mmCIF file of C-alpha atoms in Angstrom:
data_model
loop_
_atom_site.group_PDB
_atom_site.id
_atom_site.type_symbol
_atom_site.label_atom_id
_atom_site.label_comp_id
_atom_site.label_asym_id
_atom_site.label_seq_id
_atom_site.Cartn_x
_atom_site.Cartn_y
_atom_site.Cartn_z
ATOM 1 C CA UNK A 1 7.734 -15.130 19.132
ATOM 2 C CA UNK A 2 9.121 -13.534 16.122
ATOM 3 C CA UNK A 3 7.509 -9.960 15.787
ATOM 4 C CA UNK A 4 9.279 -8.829 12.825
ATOM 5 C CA UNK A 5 7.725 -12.013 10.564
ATOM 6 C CA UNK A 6 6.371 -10.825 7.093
ATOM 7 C CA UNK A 7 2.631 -10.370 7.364
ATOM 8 C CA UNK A 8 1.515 -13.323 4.964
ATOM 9 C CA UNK A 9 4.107 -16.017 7.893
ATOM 10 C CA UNK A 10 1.608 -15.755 10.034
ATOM 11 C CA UNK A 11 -1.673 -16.702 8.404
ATOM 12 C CA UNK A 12 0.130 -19.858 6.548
ATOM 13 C CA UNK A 13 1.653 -21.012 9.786
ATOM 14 C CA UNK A 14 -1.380 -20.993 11.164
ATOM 15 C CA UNK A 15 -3.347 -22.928 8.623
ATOM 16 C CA UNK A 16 -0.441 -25.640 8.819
ATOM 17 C CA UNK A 17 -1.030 -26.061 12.754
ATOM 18 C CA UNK A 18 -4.422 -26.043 12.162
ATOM 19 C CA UNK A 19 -3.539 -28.681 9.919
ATOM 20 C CA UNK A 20 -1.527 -30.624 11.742
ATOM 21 C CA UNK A 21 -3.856 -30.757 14.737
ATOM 22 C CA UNK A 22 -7.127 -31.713 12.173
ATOM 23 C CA UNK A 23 -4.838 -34.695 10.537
ATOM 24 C CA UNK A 24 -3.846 -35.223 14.665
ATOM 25 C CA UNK A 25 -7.292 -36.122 15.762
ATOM 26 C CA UNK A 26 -8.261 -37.349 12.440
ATOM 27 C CA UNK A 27 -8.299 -40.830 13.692
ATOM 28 C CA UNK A 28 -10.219 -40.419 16.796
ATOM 29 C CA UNK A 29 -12.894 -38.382 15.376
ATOM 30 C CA UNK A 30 -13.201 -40.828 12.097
ATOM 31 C CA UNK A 31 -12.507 -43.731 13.956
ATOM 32 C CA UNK A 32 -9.813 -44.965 12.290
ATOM 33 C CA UNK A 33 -7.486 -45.619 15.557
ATOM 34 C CA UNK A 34 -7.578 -49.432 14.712
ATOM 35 C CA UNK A 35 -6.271 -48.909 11.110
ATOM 36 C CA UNK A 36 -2.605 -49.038 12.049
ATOM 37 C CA UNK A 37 -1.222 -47.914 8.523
ATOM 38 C CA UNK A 38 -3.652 -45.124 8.571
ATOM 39 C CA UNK A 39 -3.519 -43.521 12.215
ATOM 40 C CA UNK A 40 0.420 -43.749 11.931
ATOM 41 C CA UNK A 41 0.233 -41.899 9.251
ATOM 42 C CA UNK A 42 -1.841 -39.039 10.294
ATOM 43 C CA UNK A 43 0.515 -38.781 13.851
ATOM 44 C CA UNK A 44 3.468 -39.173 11.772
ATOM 45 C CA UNK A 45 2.409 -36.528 9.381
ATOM 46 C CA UNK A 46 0.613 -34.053 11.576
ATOM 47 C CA UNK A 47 3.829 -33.987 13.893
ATOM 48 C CA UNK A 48 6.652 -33.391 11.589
ATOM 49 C CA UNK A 49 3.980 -30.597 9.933
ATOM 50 C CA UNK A 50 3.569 -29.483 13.257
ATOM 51 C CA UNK A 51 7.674 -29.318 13.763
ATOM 52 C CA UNK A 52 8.338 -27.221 10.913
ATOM 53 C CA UNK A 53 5.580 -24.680 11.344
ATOM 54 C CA UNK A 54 6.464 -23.695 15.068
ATOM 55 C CA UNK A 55 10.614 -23.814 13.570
ATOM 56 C CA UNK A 56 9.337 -21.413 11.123
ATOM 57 C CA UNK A 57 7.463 -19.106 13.354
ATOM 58 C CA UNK A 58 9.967 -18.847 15.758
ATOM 59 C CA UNK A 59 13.143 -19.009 13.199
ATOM 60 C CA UNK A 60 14.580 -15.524 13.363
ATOM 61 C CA UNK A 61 14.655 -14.798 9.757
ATOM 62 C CA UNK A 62 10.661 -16.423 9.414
ATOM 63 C CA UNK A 63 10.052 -18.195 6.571
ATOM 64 C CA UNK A 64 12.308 -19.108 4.167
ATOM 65 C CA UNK A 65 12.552 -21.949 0.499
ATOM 66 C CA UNK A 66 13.533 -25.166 3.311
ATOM 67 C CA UNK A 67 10.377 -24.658 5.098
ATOM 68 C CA UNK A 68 8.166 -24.327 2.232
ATOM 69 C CA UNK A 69 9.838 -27.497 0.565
ATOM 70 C CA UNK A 70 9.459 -29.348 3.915
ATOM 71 C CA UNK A 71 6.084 -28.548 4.791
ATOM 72 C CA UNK A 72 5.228 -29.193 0.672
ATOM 73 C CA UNK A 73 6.578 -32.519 1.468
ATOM 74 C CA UNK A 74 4.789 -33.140 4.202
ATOM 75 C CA UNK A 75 1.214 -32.628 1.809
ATOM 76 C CA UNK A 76 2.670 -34.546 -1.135
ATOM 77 C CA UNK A 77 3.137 -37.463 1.249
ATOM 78 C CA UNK A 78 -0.290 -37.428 3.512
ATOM 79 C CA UNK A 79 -1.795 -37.132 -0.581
ATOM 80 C CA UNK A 80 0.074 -40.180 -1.309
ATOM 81 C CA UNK A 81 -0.288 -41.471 1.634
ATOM 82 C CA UNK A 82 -3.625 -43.820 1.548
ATOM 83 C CA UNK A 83 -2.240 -45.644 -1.704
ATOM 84 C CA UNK A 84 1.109 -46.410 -0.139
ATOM 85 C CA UNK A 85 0.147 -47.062 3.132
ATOM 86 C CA UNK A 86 -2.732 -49.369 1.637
ATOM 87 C CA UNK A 87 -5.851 -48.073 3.505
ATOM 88 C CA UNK A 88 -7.225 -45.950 0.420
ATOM 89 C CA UNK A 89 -10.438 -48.021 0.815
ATOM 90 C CA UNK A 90 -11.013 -46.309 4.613
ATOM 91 C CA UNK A 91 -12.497 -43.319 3.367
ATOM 92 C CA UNK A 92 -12.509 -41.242 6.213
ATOM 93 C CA UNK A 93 -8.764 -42.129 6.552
ATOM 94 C CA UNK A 94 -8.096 -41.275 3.212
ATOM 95 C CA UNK A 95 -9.892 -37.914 2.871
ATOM 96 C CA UNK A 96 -8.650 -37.140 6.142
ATOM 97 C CA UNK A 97 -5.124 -37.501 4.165
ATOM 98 C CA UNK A 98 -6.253 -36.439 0.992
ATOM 99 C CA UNK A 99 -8.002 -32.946 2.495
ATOM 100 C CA UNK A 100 -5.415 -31.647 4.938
ATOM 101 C CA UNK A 101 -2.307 -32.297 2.248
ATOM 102 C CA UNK A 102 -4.157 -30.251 -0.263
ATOM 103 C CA UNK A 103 -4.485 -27.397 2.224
ATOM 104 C CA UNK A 104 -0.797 -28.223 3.164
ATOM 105 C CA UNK A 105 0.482 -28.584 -0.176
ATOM 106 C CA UNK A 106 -1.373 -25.487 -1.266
ATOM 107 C CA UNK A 107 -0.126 -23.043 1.319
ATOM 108 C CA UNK A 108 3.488 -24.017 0.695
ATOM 109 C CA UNK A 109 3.054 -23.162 -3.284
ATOM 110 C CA UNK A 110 1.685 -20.348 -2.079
ATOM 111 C CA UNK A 111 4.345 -19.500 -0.049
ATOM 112 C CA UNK A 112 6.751 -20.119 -2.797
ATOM 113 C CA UNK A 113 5.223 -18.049 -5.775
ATOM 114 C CA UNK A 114 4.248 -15.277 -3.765
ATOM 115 C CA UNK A 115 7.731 -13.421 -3.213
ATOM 116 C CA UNK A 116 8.208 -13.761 -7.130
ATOM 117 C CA UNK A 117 4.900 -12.689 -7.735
ATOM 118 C CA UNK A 118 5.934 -9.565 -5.611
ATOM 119 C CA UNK A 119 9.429 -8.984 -6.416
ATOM 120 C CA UNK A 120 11.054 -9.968 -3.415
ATOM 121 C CA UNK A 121 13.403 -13.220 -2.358
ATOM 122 C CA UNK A 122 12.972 -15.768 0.377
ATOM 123 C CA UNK A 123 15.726 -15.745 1.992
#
């Protein structure tokens, strides 16, 4: 593990892998496992969020603009999600998108205003 990672790295990365793993189970614990459109999406989703967190944490230099833009993605699409997949009427499916993409989407603006809020680059 990186020990020399800013002190705000840690905190997001670990709201996106809680993230990932909520959207993970999402179907199982909603029951949505039989909504094709819907469960792949939350796997789908939850596993490249997953991806770019842990690359993040253990990346050398910690966070940086590609990982912030990747994991903002990631939201933007499980928001989008329930509309383009078609299963915006399963409600737990789609606030199970909706929910965990805010939090997502959130943490990586977050992550991108705060070093010019501070004075400092990403690198």
């Amino acid at each position: 593990m990186n020990i020399s990672m800013r002190s705000k790295d840690k905190p997001i990365e670990i709201v996106n892998l809680v993230a990932a793993a909520c959207l993970f189970l999402a179907p199982w614990g909603f029951g949505f496992t039989g909504d094709w459109p819907a469960a792949w999406s939350a796997w789908l989703a939850a596993g490249m969020l997953a991806v770019y967190a842990v690359a993040s944490w253990r990346s050398s230099s910690g966070r940086n603009a590609w990982t912030a833009g990747g994991e903002a993605t990631i939201g933007i699409w499980a928001i989008c999600a329930p509309w383009v997949g078609h299963f915006s009427t399963n409600q737990p499916a789609m606030w199970s998108h909706v929910m965990v993409g805010a939090a997502v989407l959130l943490a990586a603006a977050l992550d991108l205003i705060w070093p010019r809020m501070h004075g400092s680059r990403m690198a």
